Amino acid sequence: MKRRDFIKAAGAGGLLAAGAGQAQAARGRHRWKMVTTWPKNFPGLGTGAEKLARLITNLSGGRIRVQVFGAGELVPAFEVFDAVSRGTAEMGHGAAYYWKGKNPAFQFFSTVPFGLTAQEMNGWLFHGGGLKLWREAYADFGLVPFPAGNTGVQMAGWFNKEINSLEDLKGLKMRIPGLGGEVLQRAGGTPVNLPGGELFTALKSGAIDATEWVGPYNDLAFGLYKAAKYYYYPGWHEPGTTLECIVNKKAFDALTPDLKAIVAIACQAVNEDMLAEYATRNGEALESLVNEHRVQLRRLPDGVLERLERLSETVVAELAERDAFARRVFDSYRGFRGRATRWTALSEAAYLQARG
Ligand code: CA
């Protein structure tokens, strides 16, 4: 086939495919692609995305069929937001802090250093006005966001040297995304962001000195214990990270009200299920890391945590100064955190202390 004929034929094929898609949507059937920032079927995060796709497909009786693509299969991990925004895929699964380059205020919708726990985050998003602000922020990009997973408190990360004072973080090149990375920078370190799938090689080769990822369940799966000696806690930088499902607004608006409700409720089911899965698997994986792989657990010293908390307050307050929207999100988040902290102290914190 001559090149010109080929282009003509491909163009006609494209038109036919687009026509078929429109006809399907008109009959109330939708074929959606979901792109993700995780490796395909990666424990917790990737399997959560798969679960979400299955739920939507099954609950809708096949009226929405969702096909999941792992990081790099259709688009690279960090292009998920743009791909769904322009409609290359109808939905995506990732985390809002990966898109801080679009708007730094997005980071409030994933996690904030020394901020809300998973339980509190769900409170703020669903009952404290957080989700409403999130919808407003993403509307500018033609996206509808849904909370769709939570890791709970993460681990502080993998290091090849002990961290005894803040000075030990100086000059450290560490993979740490979001606001946590900015705090590390204030402490004299160099934060880098890499997709999860690149962490092991980067740490093993010495391209980075340290990394955080998620917690025992996910860190064991990547074999990070083979590349670093010390495993530090607690994850001050990610105390309860919300994962997101983003839906292209045009694709969402084309749904009937019952299908819209199915997408929303499937996201909420996965949001809760993922946290339950982490609560179960992290404990099991921790045993394996310590007993089989002889990982050395270390708690960050109180002095280091106190200084990181002060730096975090500065970083987050400066973020609020950037624009009027960031200020509104900050005020909403801070107001909720103040009330939640008092209650959490009398409930979860007091109880956990009593349980020992
Ligand atoms: Ca993390």
Short mmCIF file of C-alpha atoms and ligand atoms in Angstrom, two decimals:
data_model
loop_
_atom_site.label_atom_id
_atom_site.label_comp_id
_atom_site.label_asym_id
_atom_site.label_seq_id
_atom_site.Cartn_x
_atom_site.Cartn_y
_atom_site.Cartn_z
CA MET A 1 0.00 0.00 0.00
CA LYS A 2 1.33 3.43 -0.94
CA ARG A 3 1.91 5.78 1.96
CA ARG A 4 -0.88 8.15 0.86
CA ASP A 5 -3.39 5.30 0.56
CA PHE A 6 -2.34 3.96 3.93
CA ILE A 7 -2.91 7.34 5.61
CA LYS A 8 -6.31 7.59 3.93
CA ALA A 9 -7.27 4.09 5.07
CA ALA A 10 -6.03 4.74 8.63
CA GLY A 11 -7.98 8.02 8.71
CA ALA A 12 -11.15 6.29 7.59
CA GLY A 13 -10.57 3.56 10.20
CA GLY A 14 -10.19 6.20 12.90
CA LEU A 15 -13.44 7.85 11.85
CA LEU A 16 -15.20 4.49 11.84
CA ALA A 17 -13.87 3.71 15.34
CA ALA A 18 -14.95 7.12 16.68
CA GLY A 19 -18.38 6.65 15.07
CA ALA A 20 -18.72 3.22 16.68
CA GLY A 21 -17.79 4.66 20.10
CA GLN A 22 -20.44 7.38 19.79
CA ALA A 23 -23.04 4.87 18.68
CA GLN A 24 -22.20 2.68 21.69
CA ALA A 25 -22.50 5.61 24.09
CA ALA A 26 -25.84 6.50 22.50
CA ARG A 27 -27.04 2.98 23.31
CA GLY A 28 -25.94 3.49 26.90
CA ARG A 29 -22.80 1.38 26.66
CA HIS A 30 -19.38 2.79 27.47
CA ARG A 31 -15.91 1.35 26.94
CA TRP A 32 -13.48 3.12 29.24
CA LYS A 33 -9.73 2.99 29.57
CA MET A 34 -8.19 3.49 33.03
CA VAL A 35 -4.54 4.58 33.10
CA THR A 36 -2.63 4.30 36.38
CA THR A 37 0.56 5.55 38.00
CA TRP A 38 1.27 2.03 39.35
CA PRO A 39 2.81 -1.06 37.80
CA LYS A 40 0.03 -3.37 36.55
CA ASN A 41 -1.50 -5.32 39.46
CA PHE A 42 1.00 -3.91 41.99
CA PRO A 43 -0.18 -5.03 45.49
CA GLY A 44 -2.73 -2.68 47.08
CA LEU A 45 -2.37 0.23 44.65
CA GLY A 46 -2.52 -1.54 41.29
CA THR A 47 -4.85 -4.28 42.51
CA GLY A 48 -7.06 -1.54 43.99
CA ALA A 49 -7.33 0.03 40.53
CA GLU A 50 -8.22 -3.40 39.06
CA LYS A 51 -10.82 -3.92 41.78
CA LEU A 52 -12.34 -0.53 40.97
CA ALA A 53 -12.54 -1.39 37.26
CA ARG A 54 -14.19 -4.76 38.02
CA LEU A 55 -16.66 -3.17 40.43
CA ILE A 56 -17.76 -0.53 37.92
CA THR A 57 -18.05 -3.14 35.16
CA ASN A 58 -20.03 -5.60 37.33
CA LEU A 59 -22.25 -3.10 39.16
CA SER A 60 -23.23 -1.53 35.84
CA GLY A 61 -24.03 -4.94 34.33
CA GLY A 62 -21.40 -4.27 31.69
CA ARG A 63 -22.86 -0.93 30.61
CA ILE A 64 -19.47 0.57 31.52
CA ARG A 65 -16.57 -1.73 30.70
CA VAL A 66 -13.29 -0.53 32.18
CA GLN A 67 -9.92 -1.76 30.95
CA VAL A 68 -6.91 -1.01 33.19
CA PHE A 69 -3.47 -0.01 31.90
CA GLY A 70 -0.43 -0.12 34.20
CA ALA A 71 2.17 2.66 34.24
CA GLY A 72 3.86 2.89 30.84
CA GLU A 73 1.38 0.64 29.02
CA LEU A 74 -0.64 3.43 27.44
CA VAL A 75 1.04 6.50 28.97
CA PRO A 76 3.93 6.91 31.45
CA ALA A 77 3.06 7.06 35.18
CA PHE A 78 3.38 10.82 35.50
CA GLU A 79 1.27 11.57 32.41
CA VAL A 80 -1.92 10.04 33.81
CA PHE A 81 -3.45 13.40 34.76
CA ASP A 82 -2.89 14.93 31.30
CA ALA A 83 -4.03 11.77 29.51
CA VAL A 84 -7.40 11.76 31.31
CA SER A 85 -7.71 15.54 31.05
CA ARG A 86 -7.42 15.43 27.24
CA GLY A 87 -9.54 12.27 26.95
CA THR A 88 -6.86 9.79 25.81
CA ALA A 89 -8.29 7.68 28.65
CA GLU A 90 -11.64 8.18 30.38
CA MET A 91 -10.31 7.53 33.86
CA GLY A 92 -7.11 7.32 35.87
CA HIS A 93 -5.85 6.09 39.24
CA GLY A 94 -2.99 7.83 41.05
CA ALA A 95 -2.39 10.45 43.76
CA ALA A 96 -2.99 14.21 43.72
CA TYR A 97 0.52 15.16 44.93
CA TYR A 98 2.00 13.85 41.68
CA TRP A 99 0.34 16.83 39.95
CA LYS A 100 1.71 19.59 42.18
CA GLY A 101 3.27 21.12 39.04
CA LYS A 102 -0.28 21.93 37.85
CA ASN A 103 -1.23 23.51 41.16
CA PRO A 104 0.68 23.08 44.43
CA ALA A 105 -2.62 23.17 46.37
CA PHE A 106 -3.50 19.75 44.90
CA GLN A 107 -1.16 18.24 47.48
CA PHE A 108 -3.72 18.81 50.25
CA PHE A 109 -5.93 16.22 48.53
CA SER A 110 -3.35 13.43 48.88
CA THR A 111 -1.43 14.05 52.08
CA VAL A 112 0.30 16.73 54.14
CA PRO A 113 3.33 16.16 56.42
CA PHE A 114 2.13 15.91 60.04
CA GLY A 115 -1.40 16.28 58.66
CA LEU A 116 -4.52 14.13 58.78
CA THR A 117 -4.63 10.36 59.27
CA ALA A 118 -6.64 8.16 56.89
CA GLN A 119 -9.69 8.27 59.15
CA GLU A 120 -9.46 12.06 59.49
CA MET A 121 -8.77 12.51 55.78
CA ASN A 122 -12.02 10.67 54.95
CA GLY A 123 -13.80 12.91 57.45
CA TRP A 124 -12.46 16.08 55.84
CA LEU A 125 -13.10 14.93 52.26
CA PHE A 126 -16.59 13.46 52.67
CA HIS A 127 -18.01 15.53 55.53
CA GLY A 128 -15.74 18.53 56.02
CA GLY A 129 -15.82 20.21 52.60
CA GLY A 130 -12.55 18.77 51.25
CA LEU A 131 -14.01 16.90 48.28
CA LYS A 132 -16.00 19.95 47.21
CA LEU A 133 -12.77 21.99 47.00
CA TRP A 134 -11.04 19.14 45.18
CA ARG A 135 -13.83 19.02 42.55
CA GLU A 136 -13.52 22.78 42.10
CA ALA A 137 -9.73 22.52 41.63
CA TYR A 138 -9.89 19.74 39.03
CA ALA A 139 -12.85 21.24 37.09
CA ASP A 140 -10.37 23.64 35.41
CA PHE A 141 -8.73 20.56 33.85
CA GLY A 142 -11.96 18.88 32.76
CA LEU A 143 -11.65 16.24 35.48
CA VAL A 144 -13.90 14.87 38.22
CA PRO A 145 -11.90 13.48 41.20
CA PHE A 146 -12.96 10.78 43.67
CA PRO A 147 -11.09 9.50 46.74
CA ALA A 148 -10.25 5.91 45.76
CA GLY A 149 -7.91 4.34 48.27
CA ASN A 150 -5.79 5.13 51.30
CA THR A 151 -2.50 3.62 52.45
CA GLY A 152 -2.80 4.60 56.12
CA VAL A 153 0.36 5.87 57.87
CA GLN A 154 3.37 5.12 55.69
CA MET A 155 6.96 4.33 56.67
CA ALA A 156 9.64 7.08 56.74
CA GLY A 157 11.74 5.08 54.29
CA TRP A 158 14.89 3.13 53.50
CA PHE A 159 18.32 4.50 54.37
CA ASN A 160 21.85 3.16 54.19
CA LYS A 161 23.00 5.24 57.15
CA GLU A 162 21.47 5.97 60.53
CA ILE A 163 19.55 9.21 61.00
CA ASN A 164 20.41 10.55 64.43
CA SER A 165 20.00 14.27 63.83
CA LEU A 166 18.59 16.58 61.17
CA GLU A 167 22.16 17.12 59.95
CA ASP A 168 22.18 13.47 58.77
CA LEU A 169 19.61 14.46 56.14
CA LYS A 170 21.95 17.10 54.67
CA GLY A 171 23.13 16.24 51.17
CA LEU A 172 20.90 13.18 51.07
CA LYS A 173 19.36 12.48 47.68
CA MET A 174 16.05 10.87 48.47
CA ARG A 175 12.98 9.89 46.54
CA ILE A 176 10.15 11.55 48.40
CA PRO A 177 7.20 13.18 46.60
CA GLY A 178 4.90 16.05 47.50
CA LEU A 179 5.29 18.40 50.43
CA GLY A 180 7.49 15.88 52.26
CA GLY A 181 10.06 16.46 49.54
CA GLU A 182 9.97 20.21 50.09
CA VAL A 183 10.49 19.67 53.81
CA LEU A 184 13.51 17.45 53.08
CA GLN A 185 14.88 20.26 50.89
CA ARG A 186 14.57 22.73 53.80
CA ALA A 187 16.50 20.22 55.89
CA GLY A 188 19.33 20.33 53.33
CA GLY A 189 18.47 17.18 51.38
CA THR A 190 17.71 16.77 47.68
CA PRO A 191 14.25 15.37 47.00
CA VAL A 192 13.58 13.56 43.75
CA ASN A 193 10.38 12.03 42.49
CA LEU A 194 10.40 8.75 40.61
CA PRO A 195 7.54 6.40 39.76
CA GLY A 196 7.39 3.38 42.11
CA GLY A 197 8.58 0.99 39.42
CA GLU A 198 12.00 2.74 39.24
CA LEU A 199 12.81 2.84 42.96
CA PHE A 200 14.67 -0.42 43.45
CA THR A 201 17.12 0.14 40.59
CA ALA A 202 17.71 3.77 41.55
CA LEU A 203 18.47 2.85 45.17
CA LYS A 204 20.54 -0.22 44.32
CA SER A 205 22.66 1.66 41.75
CA GLY A 206 23.28 4.60 44.08
CA ALA A 207 21.42 7.06 41.82
CA ILE A 208 19.55 7.94 45.05
CA ASP A 209 20.78 7.53 48.65
CA ALA A 210 17.42 6.82 50.24
CA THR A 211 13.79 6.33 49.35
CA GLU A 212 10.39 6.20 50.86
CA TRP A 213 7.65 4.23 49.12
CA VAL A 214 4.61 3.14 51.10
CA GLY A 215 4.87 0.59 53.90
CA PRO A 216 5.88 -3.03 54.56
CA TYR A 217 3.36 -4.61 52.14
CA ASN A 218 4.48 -2.56 49.13
CA ASP A 219 8.14 -2.14 50.10
CA LEU A 220 8.56 -5.91 50.47
CA ALA A 221 7.01 -6.41 47.02
CA PHE A 222 9.65 -4.14 45.45
CA GLY A 223 12.46 -5.86 47.40
CA LEU A 224 13.71 -2.53 48.80
CA TYR A 225 15.27 -4.41 51.76
CA LYS A 226 17.86 -5.71 49.26
CA ALA A 227 19.03 -2.16 48.54
CA ALA A 228 19.09 -0.50 51.98
CA LYS A 229 19.93 -1.46 55.53
CA TYR A 230 17.69 0.64 57.77
CA TYR A 231 13.91 0.92 57.64
CA TYR A 232 12.73 4.05 59.43
CA TYR A 233 9.34 4.99 60.92
CA PRO A 234 6.95 6.76 61.35
CA GLY A 235 5.96 8.20 57.95
CA TRP A 236 5.73 11.81 59.15
CA HIS A 237 5.49 12.95 55.52
CA GLU A 238 2.53 10.72 54.58
CA PRO A 239 0.26 10.08 57.58
CA GLY A 240 -2.70 8.75 55.56
CA THR A 241 -2.32 9.24 51.81
CA THR A 242 -5.52 9.37 49.78
CA LEU A 243 -5.31 7.83 46.31
CA GLU A 244 -7.49 9.29 43.62
CA CYS A 245 -9.67 8.16 40.76
CA ILE A 246 -10.00 10.88 38.13
CA VAL A 247 -12.68 10.78 35.46
CA ASN A 248 -12.76 12.84 32.27
CA LYS A 249 -15.64 15.27 32.78
CA LYS A 250 -17.11 14.82 29.29
CA ALA A 251 -17.10 11.04 29.71
CA PHE A 252 -18.67 11.39 33.18
CA ASP A 253 -21.34 13.82 31.97
CA ALA A 254 -22.29 11.35 29.22
CA LEU A 255 -23.38 8.83 31.91
CA THR A 256 -26.95 8.39 33.12
CA PRO A 257 -27.55 9.28 36.81
CA ASP A 258 -27.50 5.62 37.89
CA LEU A 259 -24.13 5.03 36.18
CA LYS A 260 -22.71 8.19 37.77
CA ALA A 261 -23.80 6.86 41.16
CA ILE A 262 -22.17 3.49 40.40
CA VAL A 263 -18.82 5.16 39.61
CA ALA A 264 -19.00 7.24 42.79
CA ILE A 265 -19.97 4.35 45.07
CA ALA A 266 -17.40 1.98 43.52
CA CYS A 267 -14.69 4.57 44.25
CA GLN A 268 -15.89 4.89 47.83
CA ALA A 269 -15.91 1.09 48.26
CA VAL A 270 -12.33 0.84 47.00
CA ASN A 271 -11.33 3.83 49.14
CA GLU A 272 -12.36 1.85 52.22
CA ASP A 273 -11.28 -1.59 51.01
CA MET A 274 -7.72 -0.52 50.26
CA LEU A 275 -7.23 0.80 53.79
CA ALA A 276 -8.55 -2.50 55.19
CA GLU A 277 -6.15 -4.40 52.94
CA TYR A 278 -3.18 -2.32 54.12
CA ALA A 279 -4.18 -2.84 57.76
CA THR A 280 -4.00 -6.59 57.14
CA ARG A 281 -1.06 -6.99 54.77
CA ASN A 282 1.31 -4.46 56.36
CA GLY A 283 1.37 -6.45 59.59
CA GLU A 284 2.11 -9.70 57.76
CA ALA A 285 4.79 -8.12 55.56
CA LEU A 286 6.45 -6.47 58.56
CA GLU A 287 6.95 -9.91 60.14
CA SER A 288 8.49 -11.21 56.95
CA LEU A 289 10.83 -8.20 56.62
CA VAL A 290 12.06 -8.48 60.21
CA ASN A 291 12.15 -12.27 60.67
CA GLU A 292 13.13 -13.53 57.21
CA HIS A 293 15.01 -10.60 55.72
CA ARG A 294 16.55 -9.29 58.96
CA VAL A 295 15.63 -5.68 58.22
CA GLN A 296 16.77 -3.23 60.89
CA LEU A 297 13.84 -1.13 62.08
CA ARG A 298 14.62 2.34 63.41
CA ARG A 299 12.36 5.01 64.88
CA LEU A 300 13.24 8.57 63.88
CA PRO A 301 14.49 10.32 67.03
CA ASP A 302 12.02 12.73 68.68
CA GLY A 303 14.41 15.64 68.05
CA VAL A 304 14.42 14.94 64.31
CA LEU A 305 10.63 14.59 64.17
CA GLU A 306 10.15 17.86 66.10
CA ARG A 307 12.37 19.77 63.69
CA LEU A 308 10.72 18.18 60.66
CA GLU A 309 7.34 19.20 62.06
CA ARG A 310 8.44 22.82 62.41
CA LEU A 311 9.80 22.85 58.85
CA SER A 312 6.54 21.26 57.64
CA GLU A 313 4.47 24.01 59.25
CA THR A 314 6.52 26.62 57.38
CA VAL A 315 6.28 24.80 54.04
CA VAL A 316 2.51 24.33 54.32
CA ALA A 317 1.93 27.93 55.49
CA GLU A 318 3.96 29.25 52.53
CA LEU A 319 1.90 27.11 50.18
CA ALA A 320 -1.23 28.83 51.51
CA GLU A 321 0.25 32.22 50.56
CA ARG A 322 0.53 31.32 46.87
CA ASP A 323 -2.99 32.21 45.81
CA ALA A 324 -6.56 32.67 46.99
CA PHE A 325 -7.54 29.08 46.21
CA ALA A 326 -4.60 27.60 48.13
CA ARG A 327 -5.62 29.82 51.05
CA ARG A 328 -9.19 28.48 50.99
CA VAL A 329 -8.01 24.87 50.93
CA PHE A 330 -5.47 25.54 53.68
CA ASP A 331 -8.10 27.25 55.87
CA SER A 332 -10.54 24.38 55.39
CA TYR A 333 -7.86 21.75 56.07
CA ARG A 334 -6.41 23.57 59.07
CA GLY A 335 -9.84 24.17 60.61
CA PHE A 336 -10.70 20.50 60.28
CA ARG A 337 -7.30 19.42 61.60
CA GLY A 338 -7.68 21.57 64.70
CA ARG A 339 -11.04 20.03 65.61
CA ALA A 340 -10.00 16.51 64.59
CA THR A 341 -6.75 16.65 66.56
CA ARG A 342 -8.55 17.39 69.82
CA TRP A 343 -11.01 14.57 69.28
CA THR A 344 -8.36 12.10 68.04
CA ALA A 345 -6.30 12.81 71.17
CA LEU A 346 -9.21 11.78 73.38
CA SER A 347 -10.22 8.79 71.25
CA GLU A 348 -7.74 6.95 68.99
CA ALA A 349 -4.54 8.31 70.56
CA ALA A 350 -5.66 7.80 74.16
CA TYR A 351 -6.97 4.34 73.39
CA LEU A 352 -3.81 3.25 71.51
CA GLN A 353 -1.70 4.46 74.42
CA ALA A 354 -3.88 2.48 76.84
CA ARG A 355 -3.66 -0.64 74.68
CA GLY A 356 0.11 -0.43 74.69
CA CA B 1 5.02 7.34 49.87
#
